[in-house]
PDB file of C-alpha atoms and ligand atoms in Angstrom:
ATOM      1  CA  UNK A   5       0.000   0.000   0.000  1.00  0.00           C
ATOM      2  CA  UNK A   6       1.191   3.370  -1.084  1.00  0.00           C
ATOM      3  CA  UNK A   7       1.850   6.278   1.830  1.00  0.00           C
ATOM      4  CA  UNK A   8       0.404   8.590  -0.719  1.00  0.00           C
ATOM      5  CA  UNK A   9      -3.812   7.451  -2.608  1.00  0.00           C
ATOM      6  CA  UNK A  10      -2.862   7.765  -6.230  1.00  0.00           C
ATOM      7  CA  UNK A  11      -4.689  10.403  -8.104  1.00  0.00           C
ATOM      8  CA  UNK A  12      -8.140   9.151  -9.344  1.00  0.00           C
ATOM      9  CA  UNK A  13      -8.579  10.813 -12.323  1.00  0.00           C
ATOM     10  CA  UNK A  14     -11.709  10.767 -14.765  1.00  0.00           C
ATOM     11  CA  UNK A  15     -11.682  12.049 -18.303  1.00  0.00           C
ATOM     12  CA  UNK A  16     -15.123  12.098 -20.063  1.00  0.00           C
ATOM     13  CA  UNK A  17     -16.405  13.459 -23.404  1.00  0.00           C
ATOM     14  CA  UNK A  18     -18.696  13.002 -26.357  1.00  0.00           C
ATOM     15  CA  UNK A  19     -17.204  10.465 -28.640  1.00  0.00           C
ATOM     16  CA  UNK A  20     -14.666  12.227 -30.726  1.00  0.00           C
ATOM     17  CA  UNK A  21     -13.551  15.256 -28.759  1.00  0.00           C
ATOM     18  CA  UNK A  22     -10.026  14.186 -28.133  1.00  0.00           C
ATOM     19  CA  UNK A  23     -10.139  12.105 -25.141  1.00  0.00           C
ATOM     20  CA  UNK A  24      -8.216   9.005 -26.257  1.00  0.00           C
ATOM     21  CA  UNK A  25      -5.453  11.140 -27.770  1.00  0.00           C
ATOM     22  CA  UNK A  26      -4.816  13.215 -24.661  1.00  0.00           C
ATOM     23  CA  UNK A  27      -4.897  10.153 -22.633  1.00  0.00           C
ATOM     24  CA  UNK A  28      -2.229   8.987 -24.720  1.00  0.00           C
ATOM     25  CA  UNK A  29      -0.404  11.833 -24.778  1.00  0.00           C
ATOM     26  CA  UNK A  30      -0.299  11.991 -20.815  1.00  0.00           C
ATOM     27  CA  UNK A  31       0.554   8.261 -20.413  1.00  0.00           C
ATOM     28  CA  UNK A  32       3.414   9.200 -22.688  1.00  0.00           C
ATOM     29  CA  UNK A  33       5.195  11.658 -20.164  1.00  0.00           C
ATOM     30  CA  UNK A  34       6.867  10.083 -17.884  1.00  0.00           C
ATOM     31  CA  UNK A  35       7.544  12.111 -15.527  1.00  0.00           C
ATOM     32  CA  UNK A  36       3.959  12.792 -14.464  1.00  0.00           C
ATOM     33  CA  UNK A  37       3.735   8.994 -13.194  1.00  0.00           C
ATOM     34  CA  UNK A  38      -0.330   8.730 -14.592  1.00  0.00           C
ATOM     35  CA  UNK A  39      -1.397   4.681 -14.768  1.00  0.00           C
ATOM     36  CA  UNK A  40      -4.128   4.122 -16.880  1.00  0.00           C
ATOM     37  CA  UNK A  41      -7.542   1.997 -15.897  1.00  0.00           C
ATOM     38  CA  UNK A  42      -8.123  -0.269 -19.031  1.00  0.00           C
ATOM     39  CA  UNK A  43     -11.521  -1.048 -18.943  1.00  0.00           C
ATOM     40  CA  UNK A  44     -13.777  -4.376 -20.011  1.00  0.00           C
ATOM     41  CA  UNK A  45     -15.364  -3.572 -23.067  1.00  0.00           C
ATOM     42  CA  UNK A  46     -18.014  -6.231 -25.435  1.00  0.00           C
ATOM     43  CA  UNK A  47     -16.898  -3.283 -28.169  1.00  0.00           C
ATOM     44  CA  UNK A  48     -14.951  -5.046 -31.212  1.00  0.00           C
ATOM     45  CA  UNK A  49     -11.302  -3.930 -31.425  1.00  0.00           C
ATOM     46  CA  UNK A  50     -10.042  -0.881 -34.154  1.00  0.00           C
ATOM     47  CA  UNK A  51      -7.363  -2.126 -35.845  1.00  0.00           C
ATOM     48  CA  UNK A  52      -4.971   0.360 -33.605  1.00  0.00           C
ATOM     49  CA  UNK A  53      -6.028  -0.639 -30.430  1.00  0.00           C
ATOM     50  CA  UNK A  54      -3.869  -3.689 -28.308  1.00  0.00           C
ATOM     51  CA  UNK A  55      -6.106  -6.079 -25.961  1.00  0.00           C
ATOM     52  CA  UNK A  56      -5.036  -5.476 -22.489  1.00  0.00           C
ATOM     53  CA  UNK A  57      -3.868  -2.720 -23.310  1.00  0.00           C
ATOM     54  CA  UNK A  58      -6.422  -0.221 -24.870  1.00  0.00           C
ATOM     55  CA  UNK A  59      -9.255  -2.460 -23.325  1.00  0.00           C
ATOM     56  CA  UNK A  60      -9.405  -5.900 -22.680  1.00  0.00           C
ATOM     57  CA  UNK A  61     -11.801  -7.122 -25.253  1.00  0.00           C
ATOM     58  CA  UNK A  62     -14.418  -9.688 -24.346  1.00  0.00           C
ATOM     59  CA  UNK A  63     -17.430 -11.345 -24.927  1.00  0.00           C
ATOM     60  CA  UNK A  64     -21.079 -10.397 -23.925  1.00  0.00           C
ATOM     61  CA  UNK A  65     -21.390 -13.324 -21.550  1.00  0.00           C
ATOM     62  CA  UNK A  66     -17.972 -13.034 -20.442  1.00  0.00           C
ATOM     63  CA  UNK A  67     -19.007  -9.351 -19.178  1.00  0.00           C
ATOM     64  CA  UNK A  68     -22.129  -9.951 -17.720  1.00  0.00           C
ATOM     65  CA  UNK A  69     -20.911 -12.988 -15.599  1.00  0.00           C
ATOM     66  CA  UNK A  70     -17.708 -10.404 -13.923  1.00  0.00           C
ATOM     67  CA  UNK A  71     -20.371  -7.544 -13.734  1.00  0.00           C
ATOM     68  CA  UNK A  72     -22.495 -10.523 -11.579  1.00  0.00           C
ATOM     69  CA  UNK A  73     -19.400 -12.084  -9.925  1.00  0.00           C
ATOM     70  CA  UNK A  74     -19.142  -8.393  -8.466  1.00  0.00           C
ATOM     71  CA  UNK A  75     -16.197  -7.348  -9.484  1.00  0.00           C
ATOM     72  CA  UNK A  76     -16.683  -4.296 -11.698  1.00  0.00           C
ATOM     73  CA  UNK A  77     -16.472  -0.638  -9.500  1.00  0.00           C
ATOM     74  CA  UNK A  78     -18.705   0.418 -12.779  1.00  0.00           C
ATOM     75  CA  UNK A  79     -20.321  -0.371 -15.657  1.00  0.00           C
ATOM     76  CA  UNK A  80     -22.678   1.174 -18.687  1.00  0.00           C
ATOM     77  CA  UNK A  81     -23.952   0.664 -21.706  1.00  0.00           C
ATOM     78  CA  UNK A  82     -22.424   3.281 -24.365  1.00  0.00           C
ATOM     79  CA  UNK A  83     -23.325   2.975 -27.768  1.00  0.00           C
ATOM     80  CA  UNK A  84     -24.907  -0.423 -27.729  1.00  0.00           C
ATOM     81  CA  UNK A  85     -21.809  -1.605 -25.873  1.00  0.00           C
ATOM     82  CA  UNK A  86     -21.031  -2.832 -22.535  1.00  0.00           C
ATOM     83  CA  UNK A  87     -17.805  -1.096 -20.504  1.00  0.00           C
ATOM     84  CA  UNK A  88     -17.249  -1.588 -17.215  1.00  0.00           C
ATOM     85  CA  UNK A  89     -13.971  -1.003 -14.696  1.00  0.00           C
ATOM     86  CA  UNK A  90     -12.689  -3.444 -12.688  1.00  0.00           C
ATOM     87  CA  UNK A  91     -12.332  -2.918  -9.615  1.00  0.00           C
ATOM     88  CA  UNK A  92      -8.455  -4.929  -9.790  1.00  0.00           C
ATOM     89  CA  UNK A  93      -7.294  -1.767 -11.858  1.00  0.00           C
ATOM     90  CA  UNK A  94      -7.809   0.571  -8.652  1.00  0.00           C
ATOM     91  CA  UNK A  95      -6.204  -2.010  -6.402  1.00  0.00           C
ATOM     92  CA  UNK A  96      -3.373  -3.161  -8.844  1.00  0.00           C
ATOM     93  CA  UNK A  97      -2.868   0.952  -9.319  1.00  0.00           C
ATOM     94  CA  UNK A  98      -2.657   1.417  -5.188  1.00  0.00           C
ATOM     95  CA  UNK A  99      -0.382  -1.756  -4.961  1.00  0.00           C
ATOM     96  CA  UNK A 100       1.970  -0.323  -7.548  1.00  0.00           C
ATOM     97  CA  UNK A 101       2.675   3.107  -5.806  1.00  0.00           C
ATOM     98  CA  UNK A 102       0.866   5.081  -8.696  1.00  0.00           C
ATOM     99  CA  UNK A 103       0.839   8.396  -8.405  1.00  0.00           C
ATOM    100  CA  UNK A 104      -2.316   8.743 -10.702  1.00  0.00           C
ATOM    101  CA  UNK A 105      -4.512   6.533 -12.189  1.00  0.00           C
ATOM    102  CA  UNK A 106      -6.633   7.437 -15.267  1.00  0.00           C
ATOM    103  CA  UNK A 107     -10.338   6.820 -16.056  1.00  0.00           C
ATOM    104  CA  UNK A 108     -11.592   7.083 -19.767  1.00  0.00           C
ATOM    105  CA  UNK A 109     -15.220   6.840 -18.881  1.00  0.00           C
ATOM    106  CA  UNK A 110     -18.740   8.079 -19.684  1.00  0.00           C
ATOM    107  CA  UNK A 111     -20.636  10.470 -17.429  1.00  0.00           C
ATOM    108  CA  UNK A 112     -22.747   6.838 -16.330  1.00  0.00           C
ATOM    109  CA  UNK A 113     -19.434   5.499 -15.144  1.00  0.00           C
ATOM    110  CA  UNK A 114     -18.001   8.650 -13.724  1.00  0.00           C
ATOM    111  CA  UNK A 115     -21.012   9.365 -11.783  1.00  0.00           C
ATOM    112  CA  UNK A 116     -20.457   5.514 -10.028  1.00  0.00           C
ATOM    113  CA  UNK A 117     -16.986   6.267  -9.218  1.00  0.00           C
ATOM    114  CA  UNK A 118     -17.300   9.434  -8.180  1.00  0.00           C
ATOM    115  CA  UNK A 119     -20.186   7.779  -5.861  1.00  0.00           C
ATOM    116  CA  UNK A 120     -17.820   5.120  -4.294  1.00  0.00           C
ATOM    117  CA  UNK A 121     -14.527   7.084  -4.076  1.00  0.00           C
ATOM    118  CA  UNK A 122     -15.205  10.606  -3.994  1.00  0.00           C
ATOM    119  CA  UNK A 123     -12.053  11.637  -4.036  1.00  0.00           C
ATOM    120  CA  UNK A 124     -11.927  11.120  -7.402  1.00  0.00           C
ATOM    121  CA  UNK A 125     -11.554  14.153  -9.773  1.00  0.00           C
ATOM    122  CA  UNK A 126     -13.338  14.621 -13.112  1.00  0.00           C
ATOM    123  CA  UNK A 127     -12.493  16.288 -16.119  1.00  0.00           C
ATOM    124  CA  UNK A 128     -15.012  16.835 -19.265  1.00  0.00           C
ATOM    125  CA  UNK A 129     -13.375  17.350 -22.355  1.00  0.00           C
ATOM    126  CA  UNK A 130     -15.548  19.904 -24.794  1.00  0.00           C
ATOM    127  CA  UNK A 131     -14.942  19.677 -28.405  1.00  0.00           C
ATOM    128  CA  UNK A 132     -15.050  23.357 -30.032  1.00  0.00           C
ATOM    129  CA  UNK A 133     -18.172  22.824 -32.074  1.00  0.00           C
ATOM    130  CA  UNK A 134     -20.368  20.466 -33.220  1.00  0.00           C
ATOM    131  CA  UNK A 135     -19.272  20.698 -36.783  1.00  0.00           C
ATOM    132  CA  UNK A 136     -15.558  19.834 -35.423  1.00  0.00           C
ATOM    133  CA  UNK A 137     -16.949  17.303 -33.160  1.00  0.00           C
ATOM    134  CA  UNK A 138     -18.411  15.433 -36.616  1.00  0.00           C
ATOM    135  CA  UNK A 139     -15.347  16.228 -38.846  1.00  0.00           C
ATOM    136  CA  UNK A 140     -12.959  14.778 -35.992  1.00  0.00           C
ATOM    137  CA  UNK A 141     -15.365  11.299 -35.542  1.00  0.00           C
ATOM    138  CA  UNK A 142     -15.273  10.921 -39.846  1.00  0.00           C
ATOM    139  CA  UNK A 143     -11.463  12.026 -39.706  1.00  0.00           C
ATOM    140  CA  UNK A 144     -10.775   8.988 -37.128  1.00  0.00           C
ATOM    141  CA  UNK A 145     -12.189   6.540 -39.474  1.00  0.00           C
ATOM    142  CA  UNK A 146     -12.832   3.944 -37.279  1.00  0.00           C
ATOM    143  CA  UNK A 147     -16.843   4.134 -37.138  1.00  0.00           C
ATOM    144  CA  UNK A 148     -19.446   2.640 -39.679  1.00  0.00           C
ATOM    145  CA  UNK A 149     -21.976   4.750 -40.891  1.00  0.00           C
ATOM    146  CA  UNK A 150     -24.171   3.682 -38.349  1.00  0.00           C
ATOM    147  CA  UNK A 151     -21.747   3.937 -35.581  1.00  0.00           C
ATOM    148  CA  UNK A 152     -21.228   7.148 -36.404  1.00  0.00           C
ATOM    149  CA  UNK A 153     -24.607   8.507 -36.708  1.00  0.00           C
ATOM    150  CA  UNK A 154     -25.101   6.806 -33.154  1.00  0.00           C
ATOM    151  CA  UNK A 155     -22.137   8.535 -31.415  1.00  0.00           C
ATOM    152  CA  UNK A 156     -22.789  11.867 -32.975  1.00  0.00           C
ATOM    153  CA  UNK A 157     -26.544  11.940 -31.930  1.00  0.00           C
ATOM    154  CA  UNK A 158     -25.712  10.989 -28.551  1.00  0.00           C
ATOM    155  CA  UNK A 159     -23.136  14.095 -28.188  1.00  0.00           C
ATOM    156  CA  UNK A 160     -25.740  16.671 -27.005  1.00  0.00           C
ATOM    157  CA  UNK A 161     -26.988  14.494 -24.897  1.00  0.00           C
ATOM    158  CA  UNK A 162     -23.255  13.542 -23.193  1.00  0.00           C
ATOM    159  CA  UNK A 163     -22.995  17.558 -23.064  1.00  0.00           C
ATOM    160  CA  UNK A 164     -25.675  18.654 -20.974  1.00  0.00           C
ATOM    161  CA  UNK A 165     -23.744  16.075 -18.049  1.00  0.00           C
ATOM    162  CA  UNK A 166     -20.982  18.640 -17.980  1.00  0.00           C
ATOM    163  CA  UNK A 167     -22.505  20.101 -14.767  1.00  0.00           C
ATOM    164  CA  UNK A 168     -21.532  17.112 -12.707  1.00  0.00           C
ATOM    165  CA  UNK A 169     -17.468  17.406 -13.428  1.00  0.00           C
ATOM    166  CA  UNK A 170     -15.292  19.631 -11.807  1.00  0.00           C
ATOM    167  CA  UNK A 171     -13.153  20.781 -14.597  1.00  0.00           C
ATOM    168  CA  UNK A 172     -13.527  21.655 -18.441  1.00  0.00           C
ATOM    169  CA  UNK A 173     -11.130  21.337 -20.784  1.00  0.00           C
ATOM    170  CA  UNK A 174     -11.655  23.167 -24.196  1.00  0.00           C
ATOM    171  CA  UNK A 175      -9.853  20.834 -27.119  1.00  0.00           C
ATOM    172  CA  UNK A 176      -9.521  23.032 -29.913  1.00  0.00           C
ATOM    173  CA  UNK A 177      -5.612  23.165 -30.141  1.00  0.00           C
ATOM    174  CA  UNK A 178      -4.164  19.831 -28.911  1.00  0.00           C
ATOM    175  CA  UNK A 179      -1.170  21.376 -27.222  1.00  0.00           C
ATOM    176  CA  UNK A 180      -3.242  23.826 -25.421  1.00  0.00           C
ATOM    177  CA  UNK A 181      -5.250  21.141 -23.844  1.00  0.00           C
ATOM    178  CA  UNK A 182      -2.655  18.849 -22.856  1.00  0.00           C
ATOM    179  CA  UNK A 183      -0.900  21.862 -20.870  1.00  0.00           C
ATOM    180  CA  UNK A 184      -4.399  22.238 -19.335  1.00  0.00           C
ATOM    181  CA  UNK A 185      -4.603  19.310 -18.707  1.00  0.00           C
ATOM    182  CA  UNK A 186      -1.199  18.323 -16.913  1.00  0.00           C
ATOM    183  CA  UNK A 187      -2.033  21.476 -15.567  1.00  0.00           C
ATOM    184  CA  UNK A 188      -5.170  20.534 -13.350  1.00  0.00           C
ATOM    185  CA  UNK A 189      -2.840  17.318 -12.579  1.00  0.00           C
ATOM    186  CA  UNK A 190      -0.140  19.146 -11.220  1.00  0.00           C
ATOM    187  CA  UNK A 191      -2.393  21.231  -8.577  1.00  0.00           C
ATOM    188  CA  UNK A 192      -4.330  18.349  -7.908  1.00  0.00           C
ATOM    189  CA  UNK A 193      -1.114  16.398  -6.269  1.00  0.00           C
ATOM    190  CA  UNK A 194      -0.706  19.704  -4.655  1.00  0.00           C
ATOM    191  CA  UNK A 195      -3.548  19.272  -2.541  1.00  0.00           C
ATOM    192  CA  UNK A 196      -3.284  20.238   0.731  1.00  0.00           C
ATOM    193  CA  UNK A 197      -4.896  16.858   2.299  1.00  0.00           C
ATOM    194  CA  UNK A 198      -2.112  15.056  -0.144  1.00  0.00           C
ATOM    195  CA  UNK A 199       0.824  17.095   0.837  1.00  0.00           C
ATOM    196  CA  UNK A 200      -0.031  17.007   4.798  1.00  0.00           C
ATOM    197  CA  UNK A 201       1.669  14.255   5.903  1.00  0.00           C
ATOM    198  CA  UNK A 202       4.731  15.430   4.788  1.00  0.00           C
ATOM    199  CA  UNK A 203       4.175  18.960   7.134  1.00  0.00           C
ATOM    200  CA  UNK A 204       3.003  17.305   9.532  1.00  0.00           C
ATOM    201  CA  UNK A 205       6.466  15.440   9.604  1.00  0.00           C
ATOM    202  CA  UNK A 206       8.185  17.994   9.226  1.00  0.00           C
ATOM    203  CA  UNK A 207       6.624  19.521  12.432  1.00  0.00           C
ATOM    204  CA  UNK A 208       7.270  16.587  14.540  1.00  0.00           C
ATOM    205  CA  UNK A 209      11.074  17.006  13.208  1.00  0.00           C
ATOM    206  CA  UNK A 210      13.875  18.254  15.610  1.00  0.00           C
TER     207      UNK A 210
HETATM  208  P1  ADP B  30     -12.385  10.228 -28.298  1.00  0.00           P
HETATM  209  O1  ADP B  30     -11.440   9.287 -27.616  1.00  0.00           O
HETATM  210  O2  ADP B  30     -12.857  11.331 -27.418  1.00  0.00           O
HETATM  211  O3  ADP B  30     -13.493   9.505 -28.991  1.00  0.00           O
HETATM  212  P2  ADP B  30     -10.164  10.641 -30.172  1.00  0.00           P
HETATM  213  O4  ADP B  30      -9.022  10.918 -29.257  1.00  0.00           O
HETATM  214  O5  ADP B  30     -10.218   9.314 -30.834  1.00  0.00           O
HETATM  215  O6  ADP B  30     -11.568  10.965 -29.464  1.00  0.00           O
HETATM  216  O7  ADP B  30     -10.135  11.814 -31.283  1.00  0.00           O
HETATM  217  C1  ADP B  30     -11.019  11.809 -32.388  1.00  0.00           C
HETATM  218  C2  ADP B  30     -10.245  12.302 -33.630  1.00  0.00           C
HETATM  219  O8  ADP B  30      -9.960  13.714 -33.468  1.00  0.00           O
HETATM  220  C3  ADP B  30      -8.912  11.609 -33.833  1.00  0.00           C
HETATM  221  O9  ADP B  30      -8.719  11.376 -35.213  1.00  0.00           O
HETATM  222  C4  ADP B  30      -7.883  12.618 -33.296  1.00  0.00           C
HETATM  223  O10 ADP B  30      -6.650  12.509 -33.964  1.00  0.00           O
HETATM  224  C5  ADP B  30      -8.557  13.956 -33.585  1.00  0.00           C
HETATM  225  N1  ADP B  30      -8.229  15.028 -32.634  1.00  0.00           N
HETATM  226  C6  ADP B  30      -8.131  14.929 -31.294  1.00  0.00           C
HETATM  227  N2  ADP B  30      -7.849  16.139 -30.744  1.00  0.00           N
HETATM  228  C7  ADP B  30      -7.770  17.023 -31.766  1.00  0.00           C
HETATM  229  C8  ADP B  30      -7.503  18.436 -31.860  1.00  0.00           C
HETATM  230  N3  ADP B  30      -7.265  19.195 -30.783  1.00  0.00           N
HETATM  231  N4  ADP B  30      -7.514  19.004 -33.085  1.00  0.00           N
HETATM  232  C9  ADP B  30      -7.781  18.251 -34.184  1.00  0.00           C
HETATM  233  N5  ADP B  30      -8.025  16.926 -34.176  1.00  0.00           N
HETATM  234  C10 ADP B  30      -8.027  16.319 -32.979  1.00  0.00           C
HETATM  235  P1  5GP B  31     -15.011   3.956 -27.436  1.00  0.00           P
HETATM  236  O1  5GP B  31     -15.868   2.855 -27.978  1.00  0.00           O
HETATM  237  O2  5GP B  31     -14.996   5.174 -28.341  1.00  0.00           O
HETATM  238  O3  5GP B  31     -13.646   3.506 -27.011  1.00  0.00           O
HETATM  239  O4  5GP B  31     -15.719   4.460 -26.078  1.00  0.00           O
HETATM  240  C1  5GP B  31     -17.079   4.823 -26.088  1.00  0.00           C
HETATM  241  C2  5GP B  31     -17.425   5.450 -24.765  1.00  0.00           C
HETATM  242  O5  5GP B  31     -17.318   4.490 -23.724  1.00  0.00           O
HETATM  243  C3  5GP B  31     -16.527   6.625 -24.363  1.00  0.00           C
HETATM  244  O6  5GP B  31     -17.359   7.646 -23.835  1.00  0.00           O
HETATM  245  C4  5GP B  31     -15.664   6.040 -23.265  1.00  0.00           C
HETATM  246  O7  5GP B  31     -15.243   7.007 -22.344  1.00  0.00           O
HETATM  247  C5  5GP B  31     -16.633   5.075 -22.633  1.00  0.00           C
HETATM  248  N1  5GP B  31     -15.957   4.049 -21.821  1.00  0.00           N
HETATM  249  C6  5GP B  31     -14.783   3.427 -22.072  1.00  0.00           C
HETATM  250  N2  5GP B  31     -14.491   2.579 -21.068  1.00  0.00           N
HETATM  251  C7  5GP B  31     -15.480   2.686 -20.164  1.00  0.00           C
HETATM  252  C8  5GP B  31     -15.723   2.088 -18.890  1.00  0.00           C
HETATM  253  O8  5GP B  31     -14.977   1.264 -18.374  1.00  0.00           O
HETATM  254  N3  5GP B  31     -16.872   2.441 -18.272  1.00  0.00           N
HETATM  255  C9  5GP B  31     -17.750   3.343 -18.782  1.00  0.00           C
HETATM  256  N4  5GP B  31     -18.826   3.648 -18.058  1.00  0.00           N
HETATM  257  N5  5GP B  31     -17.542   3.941 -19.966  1.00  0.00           N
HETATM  258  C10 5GP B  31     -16.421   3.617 -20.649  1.00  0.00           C
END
């Protein structure tokens, strides 16, 4: 167990605003120690993404029977598709000394952690229009037409949720959000319930 709770960080957004590449791009720097939480997903695999490593890629029945078993800290359907967290990726994240662990999540599943672990912090990612929004799902080419039409019309409705987080983070220019971003990390660790320990040790010093 760590002295310090790692960071519980939770990164929402309509699909297509940017949240897989910032992830990315913050798992990428070192230096800022972030662990991400890959989730359970009955979603087929893009031809980018790694099982076990983007998600770990499973069956319906496989899903429902770990949701039952108990051991998911949240779930939702998104899309027509079952994600869920397990609750291992908190624990594994504590047992590794993480100094933040990182939630790609909808508003259903950061609503459920924020629920059991309030601590948790939650970040909504806005893209800059709705006409961006669109051009950025067709750019990723990933989606069928179907797909597509599904995650777009569901973007309003992912919107209006943005009451519920505690911080937005415009994505227009990619580099601007990321500094935002790391930004919000950085005075998060600073926390003054984080960083008490250490005065009070100090205090109890000769
Ligand atoms: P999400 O994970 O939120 O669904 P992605 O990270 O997959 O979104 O991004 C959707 C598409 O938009 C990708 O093709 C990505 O390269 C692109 N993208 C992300 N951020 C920006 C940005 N700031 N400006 C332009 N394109 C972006
Ligand atoms: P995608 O299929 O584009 O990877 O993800 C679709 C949506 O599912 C995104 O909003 C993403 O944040 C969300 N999602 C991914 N993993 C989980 C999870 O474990 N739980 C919940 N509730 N949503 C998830």
């Amino acid at each position: 167990m760590t002295q310090t709770e790692p960071l519980l960080l939770i990164l929402s957004s309509p699909s297509g605003a940017g949240k897989t590449t910032l992830t990315q791009r913050l798992l990428q720097e070192k230096g800022l120690g972030m662990t991400f939480s890959v989730s359970l997903t009955t979603r087929s695999p893009r031809p980018n993404e790694v099982d076990g490593q983007d998600y770990h890629f499973v069956d319906r029945e496989t899903f429902i029977a770990r949701r039952d078993a108990g051991e998911l800290a949240e779930w939702a359907e998104v899309h027509g598709n079952l994600y869920g967290t397990a609750t291992s990726e908190i624990d594994r994240a504590r047992e590794a000394d993480a100094r933040a662990l990182l939630f790609d999540v909808d508003y259903q599943g950061a609503r459920q952690i924020k629920a059991k672990l309030p601590q948790a912090v939650g970040v909504f990612i806005l893209p800059p229009s709705m006409s961006e929004l669109r051009k950025r799902l067709e750019g990723r080419g990933t989606e069928s037409p179907e797909s597509l039409s599904r995650r777009f019309a569901k973007a309003q409705e992912e919107i209006e949720h943005y009451p519920f987080f505690d911080y937005l983070v415009l994505n227009d220019d990619l580099q601007k959000a990321l500094a935002e971003l790391k930004g919000i990390i950085h005075a998060e660790l600073c926390r003054r319930p984080r960083l008490a320990p250490r005065a009070e040790a100090l205090l109890r010093s000769e």
